[in-house]
Amino acid sequence: AKGIGKGTVKVYQEMMTTSRRSSLTLESLLREAIDSRKLEVYLQPKIHLGSGAVHGAEVLARWTTDDNERIAPDVFIPLAEEAGLMRRLTDCIMVKACDALNQIAPYVPDSFRLAVNISASELANEHLLASLRRVLEEFDLTPSRFEIELTETALIDVELKILVDLKKAGFTLALDDFGTGYSSLSYLNRLPIDTLKIDKSFVANIPLEQSSTNLTRSIIRIARDMGCSVVAEGVENSEQHLFLESENCQLAQGYLYSKPLPLSEFIEFISS
Ligand code: C2E
Ligand code: CA
Ligand code: CA
Ligand code: CA
């Protein structure tokens, strides 16, 4: 065998050092951004398909570094997960979400809920409910003003008690990206879920592509049978809107109505 020359090894080692250094740098920047509460929340309205009224909004985390570089959630959320920063990130996002809700409150009915994304690791954390409560109390808010968005994968190992306790506290629970996981319906039916969110990969292909269209129809029916409300995410055009409306989907979210907005623009959106 030829073996690897010393030169190759050296190059490889340098590459490793560089890539390790860059992810370490990003990680320490993220840690700093979380601790100094530099993460922002953007809000995306959820719309009643029938009336066009704003029903609530989803909270989406945003990070711009001091160098003015925007890092996508699909990058920094997994990084926070790997680095063990999820608990602090969730705390930071909840603080910002509560502050936002208090500023929105004058413009919306009491039924308006803010939906926050909670990751699988956080859901499995027995301290979750206590830390959510602590933040809410600080802002004089009750869990009844919030919905928790969970993915099907987050439910695989979760104890039913955690979900029941969140519900008892007053949170509602939504299943995000519904249809992309592998949970059985009989299992889901035993969980205290309030809302199903139709994944945007299906919505993207309605009403022209047959299988996504059928799946969307099925999810709307499943939601009805389970006594859940249903939200279509990623609605971008009026064909999708009209189809969903004709299928009696109640709620929708997507660029057609509004992209996720910083608080001031969100307040403009709901008060105009
Ligand atoms: P998600 O929870 O499924 O959020 C929906 C994503 O779709 C968001 O991407 C949103 O900006 C985007 N979106 C909204 N309307 C449309 C549309 O009409 N078309 C298309 N193509 N996309 C649309 P974003 O903000 O980049 O977030 C990506 C993912 O990062 C989220 O997916 C969620 O899993 C995660 N994430 C974001 N914020 C948080 C957070 O505070 N905590 C946790 N644990 N995860 C978060
Ligand atoms: Ca979500
Ligand atoms: Ca989703
Ligand atoms: Ca997603």
PDB file of C-alpha atoms and ligand atoms in Angstrom:
ATOM      1  CA  ALA A   1       0.000   0.000   0.000  1.00  0.00           C
ATOM      2  CA  LYS A   2       1.156   3.491  -0.673  1.00  0.00           C
ATOM      3  CA  GLY A   3       0.273   4.942   2.728  1.00  0.00           C
ATOM      4  CA  ILE A   4      -0.420   8.570   3.337  1.00  0.00           C
ATOM      5  CA  GLY A   5       2.495  10.955   2.976  1.00  0.00           C
ATOM      6  CA  LYS A   6       3.445  13.246   5.789  1.00  0.00           C
ATOM      7  CA  GLY A   7       2.300  16.175   3.685  1.00  0.00           C
ATOM      8  CA  THR A   8      -1.214  14.772   3.395  1.00  0.00           C
ATOM      9  CA  VAL A   9      -1.461  14.217   7.121  1.00  0.00           C
ATOM     10  CA  LYS A  10      -0.326  17.739   7.795  1.00  0.00           C
ATOM     11  CA  VAL A  11      -2.896  19.221   5.398  1.00  0.00           C
ATOM     12  CA  TYR A  12      -5.603  17.061   6.944  1.00  0.00           C
ATOM     13  CA  GLN A  13      -4.638  18.162  10.435  1.00  0.00           C
ATOM     14  CA  GLU A  14      -4.729  21.778   9.379  1.00  0.00           C
ATOM     15  CA  MET A  15      -8.162  21.279   7.836  1.00  0.00           C
ATOM     16  CA  MET A  16      -9.443  19.682  11.026  1.00  0.00           C
ATOM     17  CA  THR A  17      -8.094  22.522  13.120  1.00  0.00           C
ATOM     18  CA  THR A  18      -9.700  25.105  10.860  1.00  0.00           C
ATOM     19  CA  SER A  19     -13.116  23.469  10.796  1.00  0.00           C
ATOM     20  CA  ARG A  20     -13.044  22.743  14.508  1.00  0.00           C
ATOM     21  CA  ARG A  21     -11.987  26.297  15.198  1.00  0.00           C
ATOM     22  CA  SER A  22     -14.754  27.784  13.069  1.00  0.00           C
ATOM     23  CA  SER A  23     -17.502  25.737  14.684  1.00  0.00           C
ATOM     24  CA  LEU A  24     -16.050  26.489  18.100  1.00  0.00           C
ATOM     25  CA  THR A  25     -16.047  30.167  17.230  1.00  0.00           C
ATOM     26  CA  LEU A  26     -19.650  30.069  16.075  1.00  0.00           C
ATOM     27  CA  GLU A  27     -20.544  28.145  19.207  1.00  0.00           C
ATOM     28  CA  SER A  28     -18.910  30.674  21.500  1.00  0.00           C
ATOM     29  CA  LEU A  29     -20.527  33.527  19.564  1.00  0.00           C
ATOM     30  CA  LEU A  30     -23.904  31.834  19.991  1.00  0.00           C
ATOM     31  CA  ARG A  31     -23.296  31.293  23.691  1.00  0.00           C
ATOM     32  CA  GLU A  32     -22.450  34.965  24.030  1.00  0.00           C
ATOM     33  CA  ALA A  33     -25.474  36.037  21.966  1.00  0.00           C
ATOM     34  CA  ILE A  34     -27.818  33.956  24.134  1.00  0.00           C
ATOM     35  CA  ASP A  35     -26.329  35.140  27.431  1.00  0.00           C
ATOM     36  CA  SER A  36     -26.443  38.781  26.424  1.00  0.00           C
ATOM     37  CA  ARG A  37     -29.979  38.253  25.057  1.00  0.00           C
ATOM     38  CA  LYS A  38     -28.995  39.259  21.537  1.00  0.00           C
ATOM     39  CA  LEU A  39     -31.231  36.698  19.866  1.00  0.00           C
ATOM     40  CA  GLU A  40     -34.363  38.285  18.471  1.00  0.00           C
ATOM     41  CA  VAL A  41     -37.862  36.977  17.953  1.00  0.00           C
ATOM     42  CA  TYR A  42     -39.797  37.481  14.733  1.00  0.00           C
ATOM     43  CA  LEU A  43     -43.532  36.854  14.616  1.00  0.00           C
ATOM     44  CA  GLN A  44     -45.505  35.253  11.810  1.00  0.00           C
ATOM     45  CA  PRO A  45     -49.307  35.662  11.914  1.00  0.00           C
ATOM     46  CA  LYS A  46     -51.660  32.704  11.798  1.00  0.00           C
ATOM     47  CA  ILE A  47     -54.730  33.633   9.788  1.00  0.00           C
ATOM     48  CA  HIS A  48     -58.344  32.421   9.906  1.00  0.00           C
ATOM     49  CA  LEU A  49     -58.974  31.226   6.351  1.00  0.00           C
ATOM     50  CA  GLY A  50     -62.646  32.135   6.522  1.00  0.00           C
ATOM     51  CA  SER A  51     -62.497  35.664   7.919  1.00  0.00           C
ATOM     52  CA  GLY A  52     -58.876  36.672   7.337  1.00  0.00           C
ATOM     53  CA  ALA A  53     -58.645  37.591  11.043  1.00  0.00           C
ATOM     54  CA  VAL A  54     -55.357  37.120  12.865  1.00  0.00           C
ATOM     55  CA  HIS A  55     -55.724  34.150  15.211  1.00  0.00           C
ATOM     56  CA  GLY A  56     -52.254  34.109  16.745  1.00  0.00           C
ATOM     57  CA  ALA A  57     -48.607  34.126  15.755  1.00  0.00           C
ATOM     58  CA  GLU A  58     -45.589  31.835  15.713  1.00  0.00           C
ATOM     59  CA  VAL A  59     -42.401  32.985  17.406  1.00  0.00           C
ATOM     60  CA  LEU A  60     -39.294  32.356  15.275  1.00  0.00           C
ATOM     61  CA  ALA A  61     -35.774  32.899  16.604  1.00  0.00           C
ATOM     62  CA  ARG A  62     -33.408  35.171  14.665  1.00  0.00           C
ATOM     63  CA  TRP A  63     -29.685  35.735  15.126  1.00  0.00           C
ATOM     64  CA  THR A  64     -27.580  38.494  13.609  1.00  0.00           C
ATOM     65  CA  THR A  65     -23.927  38.452  14.720  1.00  0.00           C
ATOM     66  CA  ASP A  66     -22.035  41.598  15.705  1.00  0.00           C
ATOM     67  CA  ASP A  67     -20.483  41.452  12.221  1.00  0.00           C
ATOM     68  CA  ASN A  68     -24.000  41.869  10.878  1.00  0.00           C
ATOM     69  CA  GLU A  69     -24.131  38.326   9.573  1.00  0.00           C
ATOM     70  CA  ARG A  70     -27.508  36.600   9.690  1.00  0.00           C
ATOM     71  CA  ILE A  71     -27.280  32.964  10.755  1.00  0.00           C
ATOM     72  CA  ALA A  72     -30.313  30.823   9.853  1.00  0.00           C
ATOM     73  CA  PRO A  73     -32.244  28.956  12.579  1.00  0.00           C
ATOM     74  CA  ASP A  74     -31.588  25.741  10.660  1.00  0.00           C
ATOM     75  CA  VAL A  75     -27.901  26.371  11.498  1.00  0.00           C
ATOM     76  CA  PHE A  76     -27.970  27.802  15.037  1.00  0.00           C
ATOM     77  CA  ILE A  77     -30.796  25.698  16.496  1.00  0.00           C
ATOM     78  CA  PRO A  78     -28.935  22.401  15.824  1.00  0.00           C
ATOM     79  CA  LEU A  79     -25.718  24.077  17.018  1.00  0.00           C
ATOM     80  CA  ALA A  80     -27.401  25.107  20.281  1.00  0.00           C
ATOM     81  CA  GLU A  81     -28.638  21.533  20.614  1.00  0.00           C
ATOM     82  CA  GLU A  82     -25.133  20.056  20.155  1.00  0.00           C
ATOM     83  CA  ALA A  83     -23.512  22.583  22.451  1.00  0.00           C
ATOM     84  CA  GLY A  84     -26.007  21.990  25.256  1.00  0.00           C
ATOM     85  CA  LEU A  85     -27.321  25.550  24.948  1.00  0.00           C
ATOM     86  CA  MET A  86     -30.958  24.700  24.214  1.00  0.00           C
ATOM     87  CA  ARG A  87     -32.214  25.370  27.698  1.00  0.00           C
ATOM     88  CA  ARG A  88     -30.688  28.842  27.784  1.00  0.00           C
ATOM     89  CA  LEU A  89     -31.815  29.553  24.225  1.00  0.00           C
ATOM     90  CA  THR A  90     -35.404  28.570  25.048  1.00  0.00           C
ATOM     91  CA  ASP A  91     -35.274  30.753  28.144  1.00  0.00           C
ATOM     92  CA  CYS A  92     -34.020  33.714  26.116  1.00  0.00           C
ATOM     93  CA  ILE A  93     -36.690  33.208  23.427  1.00  0.00           C
ATOM     94  CA  MET A  94     -39.434  32.916  26.081  1.00  0.00           C
ATOM     95  CA  VAL A  95     -38.329  36.177  27.707  1.00  0.00           C
ATOM     96  CA  LYS A  96     -38.461  37.936  24.323  1.00  0.00           C
ATOM     97  CA  ALA A  97     -41.786  36.277  23.462  1.00  0.00           C
ATOM     98  CA  CYS A  98     -43.385  37.417  26.737  1.00  0.00           C
ATOM     99  CA  ASP A  99     -42.122  40.933  26.239  1.00  0.00           C
ATOM    100  CA  ALA A 100     -43.519  40.906  22.692  1.00  0.00           C
ATOM    101  CA  LEU A 101     -46.895  39.579  23.848  1.00  0.00           C
ATOM    102  CA  ASN A 102     -47.228  42.334  26.439  1.00  0.00           C
ATOM    103  CA  GLN A 103     -46.630  44.898  23.701  1.00  0.00           C
ATOM    104  CA  ILE A 104     -49.093  43.188  21.333  1.00  0.00           C
ATOM    105  CA  ALA A 105     -51.816  42.712  23.970  1.00  0.00           C
ATOM    106  CA  PRO A 106     -53.553  46.094  23.434  1.00  0.00           C
ATOM    107  CA  TYR A 107     -54.182  45.217  19.775  1.00  0.00           C
ATOM    108  CA  VAL A 108     -55.439  41.626  20.078  1.00  0.00           C
ATOM    109  CA  PRO A 109     -58.249  39.714  21.821  1.00  0.00           C
ATOM    110  CA  ASP A 110     -57.477  37.585  24.888  1.00  0.00           C
ATOM    111  CA  SER A 111     -57.840  34.502  22.711  1.00  0.00           C
ATOM    112  CA  PHE A 112     -54.664  35.467  20.790  1.00  0.00           C
ATOM    113  CA  ARG A 113     -51.941  32.907  21.460  1.00  0.00           C
ATOM    114  CA  LEU A 114     -48.244  33.052  20.735  1.00  0.00           C
ATOM    115  CA  ALA A 115     -46.837  29.729  19.539  1.00  0.00           C
ATOM    116  CA  VAL A 116     -43.296  28.867  20.606  1.00  0.00           C
ATOM    117  CA  ASN A 117     -41.168  26.046  19.239  1.00  0.00           C
ATOM    118  CA  ILE A 118     -39.877  23.668  21.900  1.00  0.00           C
ATOM    119  CA  SER A 119     -37.205  21.177  20.883  1.00  0.00           C
ATOM    120  CA  ALA A 120     -37.225  17.466  21.690  1.00  0.00           C
ATOM    121  CA  SER A 121     -34.456  17.774  24.275  1.00  0.00           C
ATOM    122  CA  GLU A 122     -36.288  20.555  26.090  1.00  0.00           C
ATOM    123  CA  LEU A 123     -39.555  18.636  26.091  1.00  0.00           C
ATOM    124  CA  ALA A 124     -37.785  15.701  27.718  1.00  0.00           C
ATOM    125  CA  ASN A 125     -36.375  18.037  30.365  1.00  0.00           C
ATOM    126  CA  GLU A 126     -38.337  17.702  33.604  1.00  0.00           C
ATOM    127  CA  HIS A 127     -37.609  21.343  34.461  1.00  0.00           C
ATOM    128  CA  LEU A 128     -39.328  22.673  31.332  1.00  0.00           C
ATOM    129  CA  LEU A 129     -42.685  23.502  32.911  1.00  0.00           C
ATOM    130  CA  ALA A 130     -41.078  25.146  35.925  1.00  0.00           C
ATOM    131  CA  SER A 131     -38.799  27.318  33.813  1.00  0.00           C
ATOM    132  CA  LEU A 132     -41.626  28.332  31.481  1.00  0.00           C
ATOM    133  CA  ARG A 133     -43.728  29.258  34.500  1.00  0.00           C
ATOM    134  CA  ARG A 134     -40.921  31.284  36.025  1.00  0.00           C
ATOM    135  CA  VAL A 135     -40.535  33.435  32.906  1.00  0.00           C
ATOM    136  CA  LEU A 136     -44.294  33.877  32.476  1.00  0.00           C
ATOM    137  CA  GLU A 137     -44.714  35.004  36.078  1.00  0.00           C
ATOM    138  CA  GLU A 138     -41.983  37.567  35.609  1.00  0.00           C
ATOM    139  CA  PHE A 139     -44.127  39.103  32.842  1.00  0.00           C
ATOM    140  CA  ASP A 140     -47.452  38.585  34.608  1.00  0.00           C
ATOM    141  CA  LEU A 141     -48.679  36.281  31.827  1.00  0.00           C
ATOM    142  CA  THR A 142     -50.511  32.958  32.003  1.00  0.00           C
ATOM    143  CA  PRO A 143     -49.802  29.783  29.967  1.00  0.00           C
ATOM    144  CA  SER A 144     -53.237  30.228  28.356  1.00  0.00           C
ATOM    145  CA  ARG A 145     -51.638  32.883  26.123  1.00  0.00           C
ATOM    146  CA  PHE A 146     -49.217  30.336  24.630  1.00  0.00           C
ATOM    147  CA  GLU A 147     -49.181  27.334  22.356  1.00  0.00           C
ATOM    148  CA  ILE A 148     -46.232  24.936  22.331  1.00  0.00           C
ATOM    149  CA  GLU A 149     -45.157  23.591  18.924  1.00  0.00           C
ATOM    150  CA  LEU A 150     -43.619  20.134  19.080  1.00  0.00           C
ATOM    151  CA  THR A 151     -42.466  17.812  16.349  1.00  0.00           C
ATOM    152  CA  GLU A 152     -43.568  14.204  16.071  1.00  0.00           C
ATOM    153  CA  THR A 153     -39.992  13.104  16.774  1.00  0.00           C
ATOM    154  CA  ALA A 154     -40.067  15.006  20.062  1.00  0.00           C
ATOM    155  CA  LEU A 155     -42.982  12.801  21.104  1.00  0.00           C
ATOM    156  CA  ILE A 156     -41.283   9.466  20.501  1.00  0.00           C
ATOM    157  CA  ASP A 157     -39.713   9.244  23.932  1.00  0.00           C
ATOM    158  CA  VAL A 158     -41.709  11.776  25.879  1.00  0.00           C
ATOM    159  CA  GLU A 159     -43.620  10.761  28.963  1.00  0.00           C
ATOM    160  CA  LEU A 160     -47.339  11.354  28.669  1.00  0.00           C
ATOM    161  CA  LYS A 161     -47.202  13.073  32.071  1.00  0.00           C
ATOM    162  CA  ILE A 162     -45.086  15.933  30.699  1.00  0.00           C
ATOM    163  CA  LEU A 163     -47.702  16.685  28.038  1.00  0.00           C
ATOM    164  CA  VAL A 164     -50.573  16.343  30.495  1.00  0.00           C
ATOM    165  CA  ASP A 165     -48.857  18.713  32.936  1.00  0.00           C
ATOM    166  CA  LEU A 166     -48.283  21.324  30.206  1.00  0.00           C
ATOM    167  CA  LYS A 167     -51.958  21.055  29.234  1.00  0.00           C
ATOM    168  CA  LYS A 168     -53.127  21.266  32.838  1.00  0.00           C
ATOM    169  CA  ALA A 169     -51.041  24.401  33.258  1.00  0.00           C
ATOM    170  CA  GLY A 170     -52.983  25.965  30.370  1.00  0.00           C
ATOM    171  CA  PHE A 171     -50.674  25.675  27.368  1.00  0.00           C
ATOM    172  CA  THR A 172     -52.148  24.274  24.175  1.00  0.00           C
ATOM    173  CA  LEU A 173     -50.040  21.796  22.189  1.00  0.00           C
ATOM    174  CA  ALA A 174     -49.495  21.767  18.433  1.00  0.00           C
ATOM    175  CA  LEU A 175     -47.850  19.040  16.369  1.00  0.00           C
ATOM    176  CA  ASP A 176     -45.461  20.722  13.932  1.00  0.00           C
ATOM    177  CA  ASP A 177     -44.457  19.352  10.515  1.00  0.00           C
ATOM    178  CA  PHE A 178     -47.339  16.900  10.780  1.00  0.00           C
ATOM    179  CA  GLY A 179     -47.199  14.048   8.284  1.00  0.00           C
ATOM    180  CA  THR A 180     -43.403  13.919   8.035  1.00  0.00           C
ATOM    181  CA  GLY A 181     -42.898  11.668  11.071  1.00  0.00           C
ATOM    182  CA  TYR A 182     -43.807   8.066  11.641  1.00  0.00           C
ATOM    183  CA  SER A 183     -46.058   8.138  14.681  1.00  0.00           C
ATOM    184  CA  SER A 184     -49.074   5.882  14.528  1.00  0.00           C
ATOM    185  CA  LEU A 185     -52.440   7.553  14.641  1.00  0.00           C
ATOM    186  CA  SER A 186     -53.629   5.417  17.530  1.00  0.00           C
ATOM    187  CA  TYR A 187     -50.623   6.628  19.526  1.00  0.00           C
ATOM    188  CA  LEU A 188     -51.208  10.279  18.607  1.00  0.00           C
ATOM    189  CA  ASN A 189     -54.864   9.933  19.490  1.00  0.00           C
ATOM    190  CA  ARG A 190     -53.904   9.166  23.096  1.00  0.00           C
ATOM    191  CA  LEU A 191     -51.901  12.388  23.404  1.00  0.00           C
ATOM    192  CA  PRO A 192     -53.474  15.676  24.523  1.00  0.00           C
ATOM    193  CA  ILE A 193     -52.789  17.483  21.227  1.00  0.00           C
ATOM    194  CA  ASP A 194     -54.882  20.539  20.274  1.00  0.00           C
ATOM    195  CA  THR A 195     -53.576  21.446  16.829  1.00  0.00           C
ATOM    196  CA  LEU A 196     -52.026  19.729  13.814  1.00  0.00           C
ATOM    197  CA  LYS A 197     -49.759  21.773  11.537  1.00  0.00           C
ATOM    198  CA  ILE A 198     -49.679  20.496   7.974  1.00  0.00           C
ATOM    199  CA  ASP A 199     -46.033  20.474   6.891  1.00  0.00           C
ATOM    200  CA  LYS A 200     -45.094  23.039   4.267  1.00  0.00           C
ATOM    201  CA  SER A 201     -43.591  20.359   2.017  1.00  0.00           C
ATOM    202  CA  PHE A 202     -47.161  19.133   1.353  1.00  0.00           C
ATOM    203  CA  VAL A 203     -48.687  22.592   1.119  1.00  0.00           C
ATOM    204  CA  ALA A 204     -46.036  23.547  -1.466  1.00  0.00           C
ATOM    205  CA  ASN A 205     -47.450  20.983  -3.892  1.00  0.00           C
ATOM    206  CA  ILE A 206     -51.198  21.528  -3.593  1.00  0.00           C
ATOM    207  CA  PRO A 207     -53.506  21.541  -5.458  1.00  0.00           C
ATOM    208  CA  LEU A 208     -51.660  20.186  -8.519  1.00  0.00           C
ATOM    209  CA  GLU A 209     -49.736  17.226  -7.175  1.00  0.00           C
ATOM    210  CA  GLN A 210     -52.033  14.312  -6.326  1.00  0.00           C
ATOM    211  CA  SER A 211     -50.290  12.696  -3.335  1.00  0.00           C
ATOM    212  CA  SER A 212     -49.642  15.942  -1.415  1.00  0.00           C
ATOM    213  CA  THR A 213     -53.199  17.045  -2.106  1.00  0.00           C
ATOM    214  CA  ASN A 214     -54.609  13.743  -0.818  1.00  0.00           C
ATOM    215  CA  LEU A 215     -52.358  13.875   2.225  1.00  0.00           C
ATOM    216  CA  THR A 216     -53.456  17.417   3.008  1.00  0.00           C
ATOM    217  CA  ARG A 217     -57.105  16.348   2.740  1.00  0.00           C
ATOM    218  CA  SER A 218     -56.431  13.370   5.038  1.00  0.00           C
ATOM    219  CA  ILE A 219     -54.693  15.506   7.640  1.00  0.00           C
ATOM    220  CA  ILE A 220     -57.605  17.945   7.694  1.00  0.00           C
ATOM    221  CA  ARG A 221     -59.970  14.996   8.230  1.00  0.00           C
ATOM    222  CA  ILE A 222     -57.743  13.406  10.880  1.00  0.00           C
ATOM    223  CA  ALA A 223     -57.650  16.704  12.752  1.00  0.00           C
ATOM    224  CA  ARG A 224     -61.440  16.889  12.647  1.00  0.00           C
ATOM    225  CA  ASP A 225     -61.778  13.264  13.833  1.00  0.00           C
ATOM    226  CA  MET A 226     -59.299  13.880  16.657  1.00  0.00           C
ATOM    227  CA  GLY A 227     -61.093  17.077  17.657  1.00  0.00           C
ATOM    228  CA  CYS A 228     -58.009  19.146  16.803  1.00  0.00           C
ATOM    229  CA  SER A 229     -57.745  22.397  14.931  1.00  0.00           C
ATOM    230  CA  VAL A 230     -55.557  22.423  11.835  1.00  0.00           C
ATOM    231  CA  VAL A 231     -53.037  24.950  10.489  1.00  0.00           C
ATOM    232  CA  ALA A 232     -51.515  24.820   7.015  1.00  0.00           C
ATOM    233  CA  GLU A 233     -47.964  26.203   7.019  1.00  0.00           C
ATOM    234  CA  GLY A 234     -45.999  27.618   4.103  1.00  0.00           C
ATOM    235  CA  VAL A 235     -49.003  28.986   2.173  1.00  0.00           C
ATOM    236  CA  GLU A 236     -47.479  31.071  -0.605  1.00  0.00           C
ATOM    237  CA  ASN A 237     -50.149  31.538  -3.288  1.00  0.00           C
ATOM    238  CA  SER A 238     -53.888  31.984  -3.733  1.00  0.00           C
ATOM    239  CA  GLU A 239     -54.379  28.558  -5.360  1.00  0.00           C
ATOM    240  CA  GLN A 240     -53.176  26.958  -2.134  1.00  0.00           C
ATOM    241  CA  HIS A 241     -55.313  29.362  -0.093  1.00  0.00           C
ATOM    242  CA  LEU A 242     -58.481  28.625  -2.087  1.00  0.00           C
ATOM    243  CA  PHE A 243     -57.934  24.876  -1.958  1.00  0.00           C
ATOM    244  CA  LEU A 244     -57.407  24.912   1.814  1.00  0.00           C
ATOM    245  CA  GLU A 245     -60.447  27.096   2.327  1.00  0.00           C
ATOM    246  CA  SER A 246     -62.615  24.785   0.222  1.00  0.00           C
ATOM    247  CA  GLU A 247     -61.381  21.816   2.275  1.00  0.00           C
ATOM    248  CA  ASN A 248     -62.416  23.600   5.492  1.00  0.00           C
ATOM    249  CA  CYS A 249     -58.905  23.988   6.845  1.00  0.00           C
ATOM    250  CA  GLN A 250     -59.348  26.593   9.606  1.00  0.00           C
ATOM    251  CA  LEU A 251     -56.005  28.313   9.869  1.00  0.00           C
ATOM    252  CA  ALA A 252     -53.039  29.146   7.668  1.00  0.00           C
ATOM    253  CA  GLN A 253     -49.621  30.665   7.880  1.00  0.00           C
ATOM    254  CA  GLY A 254     -47.237  31.652   5.102  1.00  0.00           C
ATOM    255  CA  TYR A 255     -45.665  34.306   2.915  1.00  0.00           C
ATOM    256  CA  LEU A 256     -49.027  34.869   1.164  1.00  0.00           C
ATOM    257  CA  TYR A 257     -50.285  36.583   4.325  1.00  0.00           C
ATOM    258  CA  SER A 258     -47.016  37.717   5.862  1.00  0.00           C
ATOM    259  CA  LYS A 259     -43.432  36.634   6.332  1.00  0.00           C
ATOM    260  CA  PRO A 260     -42.151  36.498   9.937  1.00  0.00           C
ATOM    261  CA  LEU A 261     -41.904  40.128  11.128  1.00  0.00           C
ATOM    262  CA  PRO A 262     -39.956  42.012  13.795  1.00  0.00           C
ATOM    263  CA  LEU A 263     -42.242  43.202  16.611  1.00  0.00           C
ATOM    264  CA  SER A 264     -42.780  46.776  15.376  1.00  0.00           C
ATOM    265  CA  GLU A 265     -43.794  45.592  11.899  1.00  0.00           C
ATOM    266  CA  PHE A 266     -45.997  42.882  13.398  1.00  0.00           C
ATOM    267  CA  ILE A 267     -47.855  45.491  15.437  1.00  0.00           C
ATOM    268  CA  GLU A 268     -48.285  47.551  12.261  1.00  0.00           C
ATOM    269  CA  PHE A 269     -49.624  44.435  10.516  1.00  0.00           C
ATOM    270  CA  ILE A 270     -52.251  43.678  13.163  1.00  0.00           C
ATOM    271  CA  SER A 271     -53.312  47.261  13.774  1.00  0.00           C
ATOM    272  CA  SER A 272     -53.751  48.297  10.143  1.00  0.00           C
TER     273      SER A 272
HETATM  274  P1  C2E B   1     -40.718  25.491  11.742  1.00  0.00           P
HETATM  275  O1  C2E B   1     -41.119  25.498  13.170  1.00  0.00           O
HETATM  276  O2  C2E B   1     -41.329  24.436  10.886  1.00  0.00           O
HETATM  277  O3  C2E B   1     -41.027  26.963  11.217  1.00  0.00           O
HETATM  278  C1  C2E B   1     -41.538  27.261   9.936  1.00  0.00           C
HETATM  279  C2  C2E B   1     -40.461  27.786   9.023  1.00  0.00           C
HETATM  280  O4  C2E B   1     -41.053  28.085   7.747  1.00  0.00           O
HETATM  281  C3  C2E B   1     -39.807  29.078   9.480  1.00  0.00           C
HETATM  282  O5  C2E B   1     -38.434  29.035   9.080  1.00  0.00           O
HETATM  283  C4  C2E B   1     -40.575  30.137   8.675  1.00  0.00           C
HETATM  284  O6  C2E B   1     -39.841  31.348   8.516  1.00  0.00           O
HETATM  285  C5  C2E B   1     -40.745  29.408   7.374  1.00  0.00           C
HETATM  286  N1  C2E B   1     -41.877  29.907   6.577  1.00  0.00           N
HETATM  287  C6  C2E B   1     -42.945  30.625   6.970  1.00  0.00           C
HETATM  288  N2  C2E B   1     -43.795  30.860   5.940  1.00  0.00           N
HETATM  289  C7  C2E B   1     -43.246  30.266   4.846  1.00  0.00           C
HETATM  290  C8  C2E B   1     -43.643  30.154   3.467  1.00  0.00           C
HETATM  291  O7  C2E B   1     -44.694  30.646   3.037  1.00  0.00           O
HETATM  292  N3  C2E B   1     -42.815  29.452   2.656  1.00  0.00           N
HETATM  293  C9  C2E B   1     -41.655  28.888   3.097  1.00  0.00           C
HETATM  294  N4  C2E B   1     -40.897  28.235   2.226  1.00  0.00           N
HETATM  295  N5  C2E B   1     -41.249  28.973   4.393  1.00  0.00           N
HETATM  296  C10 C2E B   1     -42.039  29.652   5.247  1.00  0.00           C
HETATM  297  P2  C2E B   1     -37.273  29.570  10.027  1.00  0.00           P
HETATM  298  O8  C2E B   1     -37.736  30.797  10.746  1.00  0.00           O
HETATM  299  O9  C2E B   1     -36.030  29.637   9.209  1.00  0.00           O
HETATM  300  O10 C2E B   1     -37.127  28.417  11.115  1.00  0.00           O
HETATM  301  C11 C2E B   1     -36.679  27.147  10.755  1.00  0.00           C
HETATM  302  C12 C2E B   1     -36.860  26.140  11.875  1.00  0.00           C
HETATM  303  O11 C2E B   1     -36.018  26.480  12.993  1.00  0.00           O
HETATM  304  C13 C2E B   1     -38.281  26.123  12.447  1.00  0.00           C
HETATM  305  O12 C2E B   1     -39.111  25.346  11.616  1.00  0.00           O
HETATM  306  C14 C2E B   1     -38.029  25.496  13.808  1.00  0.00           C
HETATM  307  O13 C2E B   1     -37.929  24.102  13.708  1.00  0.00           O
HETATM  308  C15 C2E B   1     -36.648  26.063  14.177  1.00  0.00           C
HETATM  309  N6  C2E B   1     -36.824  27.206  15.092  1.00  0.00           N
HETATM  310  C16 C2E B   1     -36.999  28.533  14.815  1.00  0.00           C
HETATM  311  N7  C2E B   1     -37.106  29.263  15.946  1.00  0.00           N
HETATM  312  C17 C2E B   1     -37.006  28.374  16.975  1.00  0.00           C
HETATM  313  C18 C2E B   1     -37.028  28.501  18.417  1.00  0.00           C
HETATM  314  O14 C2E B   1     -37.201  29.587  19.017  1.00  0.00           O
HETATM  315  N8  C2E B   1     -36.846  27.343  19.137  1.00  0.00           N
HETATM  316  C19 C2E B   1     -36.678  26.122  18.548  1.00  0.00           C
HETATM  317  N9  C2E B   1     -36.508  25.039  19.330  1.00  0.00           N
HETATM  318  N10 C2E B   1     -36.661  25.975  17.199  1.00  0.00           N
HETATM  319  C20 C2E B   1     -36.818  27.079  16.434  1.00  0.00           C
HETATM  320 CA    CA B   2     -43.016  25.614  14.238  1.00  0.00          CA
HETATM  321 CA    CA B   3     -43.285  23.510  10.720  1.00  0.00          CA
HETATM  322 CA    CA B   4     -39.616  22.363  10.115  1.00  0.00          CA
END
